[in-house]
C-alpha positions as a Markdown table, in Angstrom:
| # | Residue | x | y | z |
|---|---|---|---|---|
| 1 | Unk | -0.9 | 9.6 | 34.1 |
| 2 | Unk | -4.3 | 8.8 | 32.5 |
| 3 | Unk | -4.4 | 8.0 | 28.9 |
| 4 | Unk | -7.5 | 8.8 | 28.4 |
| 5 | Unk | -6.8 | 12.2 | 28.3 |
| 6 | Unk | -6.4 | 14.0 | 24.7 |
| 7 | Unk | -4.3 | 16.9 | 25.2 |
| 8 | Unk | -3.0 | 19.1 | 22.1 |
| 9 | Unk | 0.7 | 19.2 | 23.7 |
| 10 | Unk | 0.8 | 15.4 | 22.7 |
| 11 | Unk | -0.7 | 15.7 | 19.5 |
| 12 | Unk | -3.2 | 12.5 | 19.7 |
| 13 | Unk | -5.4 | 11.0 | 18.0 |
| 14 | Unk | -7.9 | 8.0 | 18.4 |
| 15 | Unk | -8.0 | 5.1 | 15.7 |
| 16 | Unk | -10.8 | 3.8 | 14.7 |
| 17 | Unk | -10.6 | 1.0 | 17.2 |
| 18 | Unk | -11.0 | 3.9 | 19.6 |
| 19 | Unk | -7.6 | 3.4 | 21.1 |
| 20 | Unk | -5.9 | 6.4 | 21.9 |
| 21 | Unk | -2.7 | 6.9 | 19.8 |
| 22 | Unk | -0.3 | 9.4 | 19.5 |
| 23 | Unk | 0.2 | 11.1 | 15.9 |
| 24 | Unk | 4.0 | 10.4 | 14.4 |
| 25 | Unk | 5.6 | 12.7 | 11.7 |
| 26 | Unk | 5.3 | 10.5 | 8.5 |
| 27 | Unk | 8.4 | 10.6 | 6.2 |
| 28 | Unk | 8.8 | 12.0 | 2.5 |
| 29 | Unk | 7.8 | 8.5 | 1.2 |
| 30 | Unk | 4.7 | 8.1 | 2.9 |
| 31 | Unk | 3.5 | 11.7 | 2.3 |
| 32 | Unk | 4.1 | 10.5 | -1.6 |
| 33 | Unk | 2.1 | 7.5 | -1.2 |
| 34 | Unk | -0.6 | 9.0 | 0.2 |
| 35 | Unk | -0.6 | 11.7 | -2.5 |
| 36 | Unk | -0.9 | 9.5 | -4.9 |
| 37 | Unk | -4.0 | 7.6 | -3.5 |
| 38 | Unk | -5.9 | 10.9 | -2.0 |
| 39 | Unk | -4.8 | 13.4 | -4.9 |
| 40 | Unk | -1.9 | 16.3 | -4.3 |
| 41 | Unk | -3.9 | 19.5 | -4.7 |
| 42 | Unk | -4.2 | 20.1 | -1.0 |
| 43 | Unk | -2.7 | 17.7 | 1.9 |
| 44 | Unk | -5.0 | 16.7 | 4.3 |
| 45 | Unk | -4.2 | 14.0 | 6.3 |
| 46 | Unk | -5.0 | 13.7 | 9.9 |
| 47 | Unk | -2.9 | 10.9 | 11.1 |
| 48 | Unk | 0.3 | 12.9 | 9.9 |
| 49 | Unk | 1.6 | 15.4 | 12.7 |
| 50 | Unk | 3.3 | 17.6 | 10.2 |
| 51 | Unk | 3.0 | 21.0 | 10.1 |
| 52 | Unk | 4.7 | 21.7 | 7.2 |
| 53 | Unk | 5.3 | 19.1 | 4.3 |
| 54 | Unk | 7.2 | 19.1 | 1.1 |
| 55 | Unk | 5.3 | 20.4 | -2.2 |
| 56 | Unk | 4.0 | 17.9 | -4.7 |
| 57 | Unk | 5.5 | 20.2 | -7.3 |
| 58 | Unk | 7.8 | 22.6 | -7.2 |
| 59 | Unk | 10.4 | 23.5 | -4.7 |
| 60 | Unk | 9.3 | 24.8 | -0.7 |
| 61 | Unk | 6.9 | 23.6 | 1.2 |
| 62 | Unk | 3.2 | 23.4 | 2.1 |
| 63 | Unk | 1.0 | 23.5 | 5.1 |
| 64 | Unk | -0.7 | 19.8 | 6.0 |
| 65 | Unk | -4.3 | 21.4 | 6.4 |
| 66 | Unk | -5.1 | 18.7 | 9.0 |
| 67 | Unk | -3.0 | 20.6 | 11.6 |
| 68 | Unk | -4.8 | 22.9 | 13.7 |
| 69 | Unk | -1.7 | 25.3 | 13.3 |
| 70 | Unk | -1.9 | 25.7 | 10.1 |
| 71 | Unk | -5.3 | 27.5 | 10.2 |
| 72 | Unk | -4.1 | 29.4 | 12.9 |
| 73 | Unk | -0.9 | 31.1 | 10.9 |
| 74 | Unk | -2.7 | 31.6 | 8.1 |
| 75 | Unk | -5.9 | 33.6 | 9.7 |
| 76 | Unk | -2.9 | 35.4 | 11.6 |
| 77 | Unk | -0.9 | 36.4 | 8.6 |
| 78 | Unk | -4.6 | 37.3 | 7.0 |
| 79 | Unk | -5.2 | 39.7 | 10.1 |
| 80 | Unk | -2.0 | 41.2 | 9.9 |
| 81 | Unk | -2.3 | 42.3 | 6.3 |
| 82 | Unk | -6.0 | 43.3 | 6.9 |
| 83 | Unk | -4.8 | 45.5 | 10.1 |
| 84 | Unk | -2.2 | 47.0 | 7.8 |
| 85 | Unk | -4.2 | 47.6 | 4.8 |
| 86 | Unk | -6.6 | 49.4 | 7.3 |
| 87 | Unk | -4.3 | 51.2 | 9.1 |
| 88 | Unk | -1.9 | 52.4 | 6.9 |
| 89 | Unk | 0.0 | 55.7 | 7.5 |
């Protein structure tokens, strides 16, 4: 198989020695960490393959808006309400 092939089913990314790498799920910890060095008001981290993540406050969860799937449930969920605003019965 070549490895120079990025394909979304592995989820991979290239570091910035241009390797190609393939993301990991980071743990509780390390999304806390990196909160506390980038700021907790949105996560956005790229190297993270989490889609969804623990909140900084509060109980639940939040999306990590590094994750092309996250952008695609949320303009989903926005066309649904749009489609039934517009055609409601």
């Amino acid at each position: 198989m070549n490895k120079d092939i990025i394909t979304f089913n592995n989820l991979l990314s290239i570091k910035e020695s241009g390797e190609i790498m393939p993301k990991r799920r980071w743990t509780k910890d390390e999304i806390e960490d990196y909160r506390r060095t980038h700021g907790n008001f949105f996560y956005f981290n790229k190297e993270d393959a989490n889609l969804l993540i623990p909140k900084a406050l509060g109980i639940g969860r939040s999306f990590n808006w590094a994750n092309p799937i996250s952008w695609v449930v949320t303009i989903a969920l926005i066309i649904i309400i749009i489609i039934r605003v517009v055609y409601k019965s």
